PDB file of N, CA and C in Angstrom:
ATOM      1  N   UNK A   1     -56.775  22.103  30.841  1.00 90.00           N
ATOM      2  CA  UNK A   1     -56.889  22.258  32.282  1.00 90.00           C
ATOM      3  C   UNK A   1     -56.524  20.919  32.934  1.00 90.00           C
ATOM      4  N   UNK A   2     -55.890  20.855  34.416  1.00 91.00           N
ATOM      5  CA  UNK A   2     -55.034  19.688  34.835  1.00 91.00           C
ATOM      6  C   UNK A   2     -56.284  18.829  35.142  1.00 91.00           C
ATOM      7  N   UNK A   3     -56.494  17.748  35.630  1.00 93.00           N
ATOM      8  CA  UNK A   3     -56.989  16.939  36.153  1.00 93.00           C
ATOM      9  C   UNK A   3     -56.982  16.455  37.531  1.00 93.00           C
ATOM     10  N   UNK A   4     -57.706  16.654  38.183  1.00 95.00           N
ATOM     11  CA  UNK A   4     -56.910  16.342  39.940  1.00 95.00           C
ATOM     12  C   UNK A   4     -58.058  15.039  40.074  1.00 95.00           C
ATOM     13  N   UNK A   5     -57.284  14.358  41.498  1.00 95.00           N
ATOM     14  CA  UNK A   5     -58.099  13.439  41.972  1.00 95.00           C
ATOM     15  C   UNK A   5     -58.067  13.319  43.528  1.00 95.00           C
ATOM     16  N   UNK A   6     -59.426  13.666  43.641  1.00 96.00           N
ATOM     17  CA  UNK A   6     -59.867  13.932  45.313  1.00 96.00           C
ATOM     18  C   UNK A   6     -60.054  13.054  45.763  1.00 96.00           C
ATOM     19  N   UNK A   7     -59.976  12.588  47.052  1.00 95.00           N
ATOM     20  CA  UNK A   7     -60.310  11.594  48.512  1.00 95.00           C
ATOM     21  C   UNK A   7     -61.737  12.187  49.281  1.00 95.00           C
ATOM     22  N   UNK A   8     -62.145  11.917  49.160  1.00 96.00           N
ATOM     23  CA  UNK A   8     -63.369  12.331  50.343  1.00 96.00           C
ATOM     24  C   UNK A   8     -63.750  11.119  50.788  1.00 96.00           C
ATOM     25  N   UNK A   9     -63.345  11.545  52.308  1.00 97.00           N
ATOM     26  CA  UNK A   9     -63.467  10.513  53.371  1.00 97.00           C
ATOM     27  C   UNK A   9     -64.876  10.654  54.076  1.00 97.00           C
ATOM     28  N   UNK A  10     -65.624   9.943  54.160  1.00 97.00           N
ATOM     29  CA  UNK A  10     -67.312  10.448  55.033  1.00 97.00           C
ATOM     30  C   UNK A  10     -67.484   9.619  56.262  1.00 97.00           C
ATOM     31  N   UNK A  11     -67.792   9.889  57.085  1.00 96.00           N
ATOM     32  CA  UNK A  11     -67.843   9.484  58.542  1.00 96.00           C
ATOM     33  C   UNK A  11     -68.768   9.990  59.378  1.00 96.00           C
ATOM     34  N   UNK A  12     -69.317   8.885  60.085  1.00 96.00           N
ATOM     35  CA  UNK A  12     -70.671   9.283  61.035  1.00 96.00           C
ATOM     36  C   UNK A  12     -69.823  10.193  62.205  1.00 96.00           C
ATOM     37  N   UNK A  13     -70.939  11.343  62.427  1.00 96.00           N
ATOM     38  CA  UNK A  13     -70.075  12.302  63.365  1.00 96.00           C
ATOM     39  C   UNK A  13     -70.115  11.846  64.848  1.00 96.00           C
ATOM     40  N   UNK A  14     -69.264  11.956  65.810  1.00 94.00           N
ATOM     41  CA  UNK A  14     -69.154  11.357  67.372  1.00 94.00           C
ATOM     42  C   UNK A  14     -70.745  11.661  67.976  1.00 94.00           C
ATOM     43  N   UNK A  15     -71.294  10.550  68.387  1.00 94.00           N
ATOM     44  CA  UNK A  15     -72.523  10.821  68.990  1.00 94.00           C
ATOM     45  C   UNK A  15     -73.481  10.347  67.900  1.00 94.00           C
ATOM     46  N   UNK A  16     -73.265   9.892  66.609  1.00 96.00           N
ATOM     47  CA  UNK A  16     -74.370   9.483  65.829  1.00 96.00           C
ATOM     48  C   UNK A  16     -74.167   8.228  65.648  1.00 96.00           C
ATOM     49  N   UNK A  17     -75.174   7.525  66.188  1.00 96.00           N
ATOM     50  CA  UNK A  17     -75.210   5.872  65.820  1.00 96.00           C
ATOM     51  C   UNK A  17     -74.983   5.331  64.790  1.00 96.00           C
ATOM     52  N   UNK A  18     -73.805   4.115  64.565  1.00 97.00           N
ATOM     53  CA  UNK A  18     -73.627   3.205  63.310  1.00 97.00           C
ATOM     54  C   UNK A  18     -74.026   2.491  63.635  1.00 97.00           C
ATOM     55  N   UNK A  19     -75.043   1.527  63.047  1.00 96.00           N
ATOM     56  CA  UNK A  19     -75.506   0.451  62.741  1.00 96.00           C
ATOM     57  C   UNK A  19     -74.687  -0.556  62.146  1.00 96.00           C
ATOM     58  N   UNK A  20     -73.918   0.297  60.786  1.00 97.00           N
ATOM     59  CA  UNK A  20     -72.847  -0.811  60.442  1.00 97.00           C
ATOM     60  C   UNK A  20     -71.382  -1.039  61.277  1.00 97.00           C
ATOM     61  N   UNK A  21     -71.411  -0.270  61.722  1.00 97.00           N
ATOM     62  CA  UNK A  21     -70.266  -0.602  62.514  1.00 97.00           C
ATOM     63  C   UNK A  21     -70.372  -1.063  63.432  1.00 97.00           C
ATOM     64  N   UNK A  22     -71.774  -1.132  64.007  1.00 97.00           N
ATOM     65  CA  UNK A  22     -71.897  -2.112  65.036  1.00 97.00           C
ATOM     66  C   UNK A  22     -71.966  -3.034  64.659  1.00 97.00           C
ATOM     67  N   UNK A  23     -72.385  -3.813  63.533  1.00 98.00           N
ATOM     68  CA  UNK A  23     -72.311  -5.323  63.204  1.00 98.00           C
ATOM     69  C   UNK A  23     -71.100  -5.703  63.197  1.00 98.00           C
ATOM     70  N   UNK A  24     -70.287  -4.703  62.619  1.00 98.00           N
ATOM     71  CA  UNK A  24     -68.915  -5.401  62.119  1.00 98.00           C
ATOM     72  C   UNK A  24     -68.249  -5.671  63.874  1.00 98.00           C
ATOM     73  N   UNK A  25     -68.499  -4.353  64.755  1.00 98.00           N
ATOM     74  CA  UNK A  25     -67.558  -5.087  65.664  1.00 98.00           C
ATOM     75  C   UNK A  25     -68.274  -6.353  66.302  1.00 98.00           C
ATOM     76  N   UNK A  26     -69.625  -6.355  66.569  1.00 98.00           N
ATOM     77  CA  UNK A  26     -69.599  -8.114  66.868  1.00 98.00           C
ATOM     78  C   UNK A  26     -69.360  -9.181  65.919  1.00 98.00           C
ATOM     79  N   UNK A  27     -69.008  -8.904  64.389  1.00 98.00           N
ATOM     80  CA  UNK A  27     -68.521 -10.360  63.615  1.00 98.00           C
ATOM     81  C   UNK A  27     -66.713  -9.645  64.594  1.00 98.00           C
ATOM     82  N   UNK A  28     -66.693  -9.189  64.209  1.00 98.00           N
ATOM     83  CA  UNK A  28     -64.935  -9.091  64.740  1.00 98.00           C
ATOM     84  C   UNK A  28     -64.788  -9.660  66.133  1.00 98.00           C
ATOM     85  N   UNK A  29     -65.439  -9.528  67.058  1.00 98.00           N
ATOM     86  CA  UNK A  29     -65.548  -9.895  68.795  1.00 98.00           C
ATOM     87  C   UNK A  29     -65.810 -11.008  68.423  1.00 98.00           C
ATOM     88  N   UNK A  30     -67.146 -11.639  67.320  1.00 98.00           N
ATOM     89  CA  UNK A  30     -67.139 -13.498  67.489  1.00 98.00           C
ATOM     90  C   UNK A  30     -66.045 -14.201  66.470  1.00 98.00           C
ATOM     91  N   UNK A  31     -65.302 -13.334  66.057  1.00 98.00           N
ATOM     92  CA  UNK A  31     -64.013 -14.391  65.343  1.00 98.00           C
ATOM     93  C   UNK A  31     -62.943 -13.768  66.430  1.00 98.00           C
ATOM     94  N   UNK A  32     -63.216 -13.737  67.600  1.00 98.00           N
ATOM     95  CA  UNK A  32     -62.130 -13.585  68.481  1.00 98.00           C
ATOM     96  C   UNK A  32     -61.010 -12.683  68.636  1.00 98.00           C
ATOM     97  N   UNK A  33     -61.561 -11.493  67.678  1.00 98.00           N
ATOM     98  CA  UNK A  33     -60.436 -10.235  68.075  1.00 98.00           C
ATOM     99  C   UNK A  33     -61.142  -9.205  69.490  1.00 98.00           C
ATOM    100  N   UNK A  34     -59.873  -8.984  69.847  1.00 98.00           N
ATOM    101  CA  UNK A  34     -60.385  -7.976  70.941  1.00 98.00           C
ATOM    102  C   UNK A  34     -61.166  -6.045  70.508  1.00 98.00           C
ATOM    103  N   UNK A  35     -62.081  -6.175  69.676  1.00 98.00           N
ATOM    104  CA  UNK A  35     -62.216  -4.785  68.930  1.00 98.00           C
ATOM    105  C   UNK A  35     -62.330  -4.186  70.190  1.00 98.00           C
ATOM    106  N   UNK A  36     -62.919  -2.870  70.154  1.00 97.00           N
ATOM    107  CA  UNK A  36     -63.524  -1.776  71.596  1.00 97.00           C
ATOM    108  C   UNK A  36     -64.532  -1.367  70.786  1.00 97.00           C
ATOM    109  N   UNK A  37     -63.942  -0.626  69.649  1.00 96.00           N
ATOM    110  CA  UNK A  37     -65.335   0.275  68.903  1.00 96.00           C
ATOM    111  C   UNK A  37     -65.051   0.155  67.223  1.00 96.00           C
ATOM    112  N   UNK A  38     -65.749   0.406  66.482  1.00 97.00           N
ATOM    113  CA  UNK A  38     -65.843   0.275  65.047  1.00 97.00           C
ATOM    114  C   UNK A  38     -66.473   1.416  64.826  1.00 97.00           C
ATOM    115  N   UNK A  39     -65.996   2.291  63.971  1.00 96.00           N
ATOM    116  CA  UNK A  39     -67.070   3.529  63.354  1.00 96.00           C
ATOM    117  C   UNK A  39     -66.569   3.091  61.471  1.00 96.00           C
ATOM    118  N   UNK A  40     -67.184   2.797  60.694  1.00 97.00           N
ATOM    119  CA  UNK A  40     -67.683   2.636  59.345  1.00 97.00           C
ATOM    120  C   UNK A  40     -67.848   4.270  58.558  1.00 97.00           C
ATOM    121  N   UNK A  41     -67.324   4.009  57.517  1.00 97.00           N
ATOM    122  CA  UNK A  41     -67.400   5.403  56.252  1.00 97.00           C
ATOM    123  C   UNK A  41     -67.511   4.921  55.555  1.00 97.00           C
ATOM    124  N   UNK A  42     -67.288   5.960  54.234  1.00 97.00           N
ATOM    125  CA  UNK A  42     -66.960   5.732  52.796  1.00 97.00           C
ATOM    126  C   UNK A  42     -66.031   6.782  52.373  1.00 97.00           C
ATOM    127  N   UNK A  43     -65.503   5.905  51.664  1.00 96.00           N
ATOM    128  CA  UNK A  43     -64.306   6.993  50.596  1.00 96.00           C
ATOM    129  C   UNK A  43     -64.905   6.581  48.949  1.00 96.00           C
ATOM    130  N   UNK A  44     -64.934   7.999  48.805  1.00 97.00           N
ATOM    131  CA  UNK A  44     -65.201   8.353  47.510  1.00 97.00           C
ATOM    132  C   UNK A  44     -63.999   9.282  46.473  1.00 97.00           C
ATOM    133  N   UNK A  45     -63.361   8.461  45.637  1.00 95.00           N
ATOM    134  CA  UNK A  45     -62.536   9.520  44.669  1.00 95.00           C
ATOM    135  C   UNK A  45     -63.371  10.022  43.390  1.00 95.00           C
ATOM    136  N   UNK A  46     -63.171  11.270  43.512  1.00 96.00           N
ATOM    137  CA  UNK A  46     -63.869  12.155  42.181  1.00 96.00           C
ATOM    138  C   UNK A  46     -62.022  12.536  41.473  1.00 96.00           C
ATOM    139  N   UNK A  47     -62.601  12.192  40.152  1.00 95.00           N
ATOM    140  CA  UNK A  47     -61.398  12.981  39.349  1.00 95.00           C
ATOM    141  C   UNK A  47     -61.859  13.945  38.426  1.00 95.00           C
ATOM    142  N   UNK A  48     -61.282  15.211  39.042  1.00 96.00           N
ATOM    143  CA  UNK A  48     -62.239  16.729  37.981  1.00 96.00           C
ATOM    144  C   UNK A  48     -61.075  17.370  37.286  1.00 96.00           C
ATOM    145  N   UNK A  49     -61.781  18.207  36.566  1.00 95.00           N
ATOM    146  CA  UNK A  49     -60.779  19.433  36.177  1.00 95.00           C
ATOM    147  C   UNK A  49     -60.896  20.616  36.836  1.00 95.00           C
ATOM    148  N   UNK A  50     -59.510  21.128  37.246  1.00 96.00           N
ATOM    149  CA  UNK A  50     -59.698  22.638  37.622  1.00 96.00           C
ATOM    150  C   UNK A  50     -58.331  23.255  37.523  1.00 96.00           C
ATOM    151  N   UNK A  51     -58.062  24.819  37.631  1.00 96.00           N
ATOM    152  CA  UNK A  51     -56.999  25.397  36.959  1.00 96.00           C
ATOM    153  C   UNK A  51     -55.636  24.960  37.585  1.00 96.00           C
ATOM    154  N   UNK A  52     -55.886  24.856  39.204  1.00 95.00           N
ATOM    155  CA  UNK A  52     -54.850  24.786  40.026  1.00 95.00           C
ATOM    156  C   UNK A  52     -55.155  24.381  41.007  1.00 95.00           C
ATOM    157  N   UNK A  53     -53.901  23.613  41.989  1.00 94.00           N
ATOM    158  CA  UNK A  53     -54.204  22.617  42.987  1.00 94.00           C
ATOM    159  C   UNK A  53     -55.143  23.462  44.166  1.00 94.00           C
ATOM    160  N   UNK A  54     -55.238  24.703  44.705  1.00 96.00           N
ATOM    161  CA  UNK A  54     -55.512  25.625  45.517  1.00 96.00           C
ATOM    162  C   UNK A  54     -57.367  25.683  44.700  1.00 96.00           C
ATOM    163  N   UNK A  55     -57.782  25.581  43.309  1.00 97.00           N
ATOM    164  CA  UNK A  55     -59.105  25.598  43.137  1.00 97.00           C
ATOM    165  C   UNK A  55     -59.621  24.315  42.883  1.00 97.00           C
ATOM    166  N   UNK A  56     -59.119  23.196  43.016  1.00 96.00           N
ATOM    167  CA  UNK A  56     -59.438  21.715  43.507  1.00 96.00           C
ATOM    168  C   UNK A  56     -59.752  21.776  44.362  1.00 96.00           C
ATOM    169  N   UNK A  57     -58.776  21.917  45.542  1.00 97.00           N
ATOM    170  CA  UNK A  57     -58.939  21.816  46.884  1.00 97.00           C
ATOM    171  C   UNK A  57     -60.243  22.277  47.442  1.00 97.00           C
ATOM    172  N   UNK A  58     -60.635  23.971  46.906  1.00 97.00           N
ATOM    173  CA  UNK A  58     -61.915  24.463  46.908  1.00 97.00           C
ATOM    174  C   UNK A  58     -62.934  23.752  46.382  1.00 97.00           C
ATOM    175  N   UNK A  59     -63.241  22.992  44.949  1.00 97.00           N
ATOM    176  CA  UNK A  59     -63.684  22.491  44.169  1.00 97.00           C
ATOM    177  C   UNK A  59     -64.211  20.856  45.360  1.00 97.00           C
ATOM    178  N   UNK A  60     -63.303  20.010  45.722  1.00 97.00           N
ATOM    179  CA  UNK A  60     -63.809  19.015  46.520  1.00 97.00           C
ATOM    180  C   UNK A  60     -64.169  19.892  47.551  1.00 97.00           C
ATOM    181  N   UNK A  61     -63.636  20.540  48.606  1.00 97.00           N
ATOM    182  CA  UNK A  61     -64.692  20.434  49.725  1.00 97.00           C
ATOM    183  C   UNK A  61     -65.970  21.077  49.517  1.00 97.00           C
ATOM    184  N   UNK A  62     -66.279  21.804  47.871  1.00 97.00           N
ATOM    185  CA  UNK A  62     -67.624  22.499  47.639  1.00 97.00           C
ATOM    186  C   UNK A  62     -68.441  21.024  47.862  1.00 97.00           C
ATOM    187  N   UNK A  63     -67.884  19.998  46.838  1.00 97.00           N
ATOM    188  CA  UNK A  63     -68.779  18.815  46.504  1.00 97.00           C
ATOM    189  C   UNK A  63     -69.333  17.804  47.860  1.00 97.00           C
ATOM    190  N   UNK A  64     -67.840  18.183  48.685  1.00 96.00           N
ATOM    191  CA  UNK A  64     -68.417  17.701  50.245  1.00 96.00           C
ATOM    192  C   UNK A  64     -69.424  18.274  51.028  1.00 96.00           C
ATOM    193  N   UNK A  65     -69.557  19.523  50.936  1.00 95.00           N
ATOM    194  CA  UNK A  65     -70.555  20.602  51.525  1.00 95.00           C
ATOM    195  C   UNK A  65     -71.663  20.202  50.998  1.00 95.00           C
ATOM    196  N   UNK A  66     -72.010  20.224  49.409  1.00 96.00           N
ATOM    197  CA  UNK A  66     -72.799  20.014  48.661  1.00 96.00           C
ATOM    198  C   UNK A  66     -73.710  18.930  48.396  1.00 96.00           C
ATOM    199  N   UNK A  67     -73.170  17.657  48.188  1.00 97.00           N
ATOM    200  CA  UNK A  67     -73.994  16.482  48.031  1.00 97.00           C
ATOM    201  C   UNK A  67     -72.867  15.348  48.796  1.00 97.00           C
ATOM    202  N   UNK A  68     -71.552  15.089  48.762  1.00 97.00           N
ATOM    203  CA  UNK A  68     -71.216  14.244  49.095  1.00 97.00           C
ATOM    204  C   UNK A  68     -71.605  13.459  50.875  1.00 97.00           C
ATOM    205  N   UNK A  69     -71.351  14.442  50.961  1.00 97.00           N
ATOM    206  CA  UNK A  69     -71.848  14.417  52.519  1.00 97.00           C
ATOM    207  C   UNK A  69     -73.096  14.970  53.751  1.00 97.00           C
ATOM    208  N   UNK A  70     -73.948  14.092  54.523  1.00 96.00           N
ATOM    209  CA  UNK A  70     -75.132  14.483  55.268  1.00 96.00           C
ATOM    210  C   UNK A  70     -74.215  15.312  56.163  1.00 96.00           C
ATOM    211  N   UNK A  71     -74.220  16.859  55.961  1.00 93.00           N
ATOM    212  CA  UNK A  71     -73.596  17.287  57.243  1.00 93.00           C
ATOM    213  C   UNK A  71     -74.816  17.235  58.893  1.00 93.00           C
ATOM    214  N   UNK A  72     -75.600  16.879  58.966  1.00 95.00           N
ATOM    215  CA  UNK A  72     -76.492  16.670  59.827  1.00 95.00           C
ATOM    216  C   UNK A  72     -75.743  15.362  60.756  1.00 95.00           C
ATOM    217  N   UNK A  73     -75.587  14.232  60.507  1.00 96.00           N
ATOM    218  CA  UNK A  73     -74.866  13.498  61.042  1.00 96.00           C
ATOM    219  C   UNK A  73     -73.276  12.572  60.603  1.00 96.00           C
ATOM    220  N   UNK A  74     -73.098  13.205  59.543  1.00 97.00           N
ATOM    221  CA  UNK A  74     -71.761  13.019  59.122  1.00 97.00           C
ATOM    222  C   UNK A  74     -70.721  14.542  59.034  1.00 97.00           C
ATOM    223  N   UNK A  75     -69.670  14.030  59.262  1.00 97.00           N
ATOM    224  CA  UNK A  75     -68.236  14.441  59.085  1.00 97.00           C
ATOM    225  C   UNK A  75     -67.744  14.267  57.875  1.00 97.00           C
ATOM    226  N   UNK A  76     -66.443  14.895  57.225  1.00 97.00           N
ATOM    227  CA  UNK A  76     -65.932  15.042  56.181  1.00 97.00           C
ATOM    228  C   UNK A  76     -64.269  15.133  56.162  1.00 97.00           C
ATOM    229  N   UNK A  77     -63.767  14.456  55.195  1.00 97.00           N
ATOM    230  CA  UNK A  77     -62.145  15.069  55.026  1.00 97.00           C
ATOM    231  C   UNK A  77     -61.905  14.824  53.303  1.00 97.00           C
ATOM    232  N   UNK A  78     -61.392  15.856  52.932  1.00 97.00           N
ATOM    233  CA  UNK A  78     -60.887  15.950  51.443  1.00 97.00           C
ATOM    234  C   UNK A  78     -59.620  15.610  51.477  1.00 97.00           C
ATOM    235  N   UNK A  79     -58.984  15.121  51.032  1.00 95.00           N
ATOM    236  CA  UNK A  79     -57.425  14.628  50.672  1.00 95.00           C
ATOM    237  C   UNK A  79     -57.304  14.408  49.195  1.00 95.00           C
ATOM    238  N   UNK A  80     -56.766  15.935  48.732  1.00 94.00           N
ATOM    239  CA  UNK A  80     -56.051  16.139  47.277  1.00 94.00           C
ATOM    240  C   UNK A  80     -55.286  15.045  47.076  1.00 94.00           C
ATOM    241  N   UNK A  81     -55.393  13.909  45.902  1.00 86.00           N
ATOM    242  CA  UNK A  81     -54.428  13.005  46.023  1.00 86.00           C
ATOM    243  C   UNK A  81     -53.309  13.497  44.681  1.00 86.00           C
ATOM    244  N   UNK A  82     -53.773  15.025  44.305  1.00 73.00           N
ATOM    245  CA  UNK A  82     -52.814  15.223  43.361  1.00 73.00           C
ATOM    246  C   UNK A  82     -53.030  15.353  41.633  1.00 73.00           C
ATOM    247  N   UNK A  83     -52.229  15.983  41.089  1.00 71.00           N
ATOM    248  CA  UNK A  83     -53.131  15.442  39.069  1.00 71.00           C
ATOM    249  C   UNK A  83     -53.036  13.827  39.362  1.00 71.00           C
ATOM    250  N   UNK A  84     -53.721  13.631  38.061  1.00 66.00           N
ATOM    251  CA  UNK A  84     -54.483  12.422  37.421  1.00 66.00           C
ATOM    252  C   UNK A  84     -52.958  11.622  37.222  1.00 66.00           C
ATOM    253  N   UNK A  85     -52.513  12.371  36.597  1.00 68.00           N
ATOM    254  CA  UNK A  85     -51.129  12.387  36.460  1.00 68.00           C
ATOM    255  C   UNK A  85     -49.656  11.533  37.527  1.00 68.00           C
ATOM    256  N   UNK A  86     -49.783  12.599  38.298  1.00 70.00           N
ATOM    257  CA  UNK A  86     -49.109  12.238  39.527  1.00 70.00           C
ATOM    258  C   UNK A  86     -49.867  10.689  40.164  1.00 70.00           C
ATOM    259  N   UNK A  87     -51.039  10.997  40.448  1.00 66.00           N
ATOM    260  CA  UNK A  87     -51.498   9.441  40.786  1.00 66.00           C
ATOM    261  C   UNK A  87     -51.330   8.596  40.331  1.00 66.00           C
ATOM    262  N   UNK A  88     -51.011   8.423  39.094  1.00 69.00           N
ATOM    263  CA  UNK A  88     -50.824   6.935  38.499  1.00 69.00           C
ATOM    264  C   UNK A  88     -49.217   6.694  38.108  1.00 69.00           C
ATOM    265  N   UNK A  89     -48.512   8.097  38.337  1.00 70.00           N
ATOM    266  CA  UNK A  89     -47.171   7.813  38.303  1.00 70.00           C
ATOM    267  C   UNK A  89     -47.047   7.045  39.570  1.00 70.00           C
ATOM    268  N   UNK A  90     -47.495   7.264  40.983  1.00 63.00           N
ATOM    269  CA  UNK A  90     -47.517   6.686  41.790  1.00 63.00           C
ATOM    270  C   UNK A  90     -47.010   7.572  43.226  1.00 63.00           C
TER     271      UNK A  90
END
């Protein structure tokens, strides 16, 4: 069975306070860039097995639904980066 490797992108949803991203934009404002706003995530790659690119695709956003992500105040995006394969061909 192929090997795929998922992107899951996690992000505080519009209207839920970052804390870390508020720090970062005042170190960014006191080393003198002009920021406006900072919103902070995480990306997480999982590399699984499954039969075909169409039950990956299913397969990560289960794991996003599931544990990867607080859907209460976070957001989500899966980005198939492809077999194991293909990724490291480049």
């Amino acid at each position: 069975m192929p090997q795929f490797v998922a992107r899951v992108l996690v992000r505080p949803k519009a209207g839920v306070r970052d804390p870390q991203g508020e720090a970062v934009l005042g170190a960014l404002r006191s080393l003198g860039h002009d920021a406006a706003e900072v919103r902070t995530g995480k990306e997480i790659v999982v590399t699984f097995s499954a039969p075909d690119e169409a039950a990956a695709q299913a397969a990560a956003e289960r794991m996003g639904d599931q544990l990867l992500a607080n859907p209460v105040i976070e957001d989500y995006a899966v980005e198939l980066a492809g077999t194991e394969e293909e990724v490291r061909a480049g």
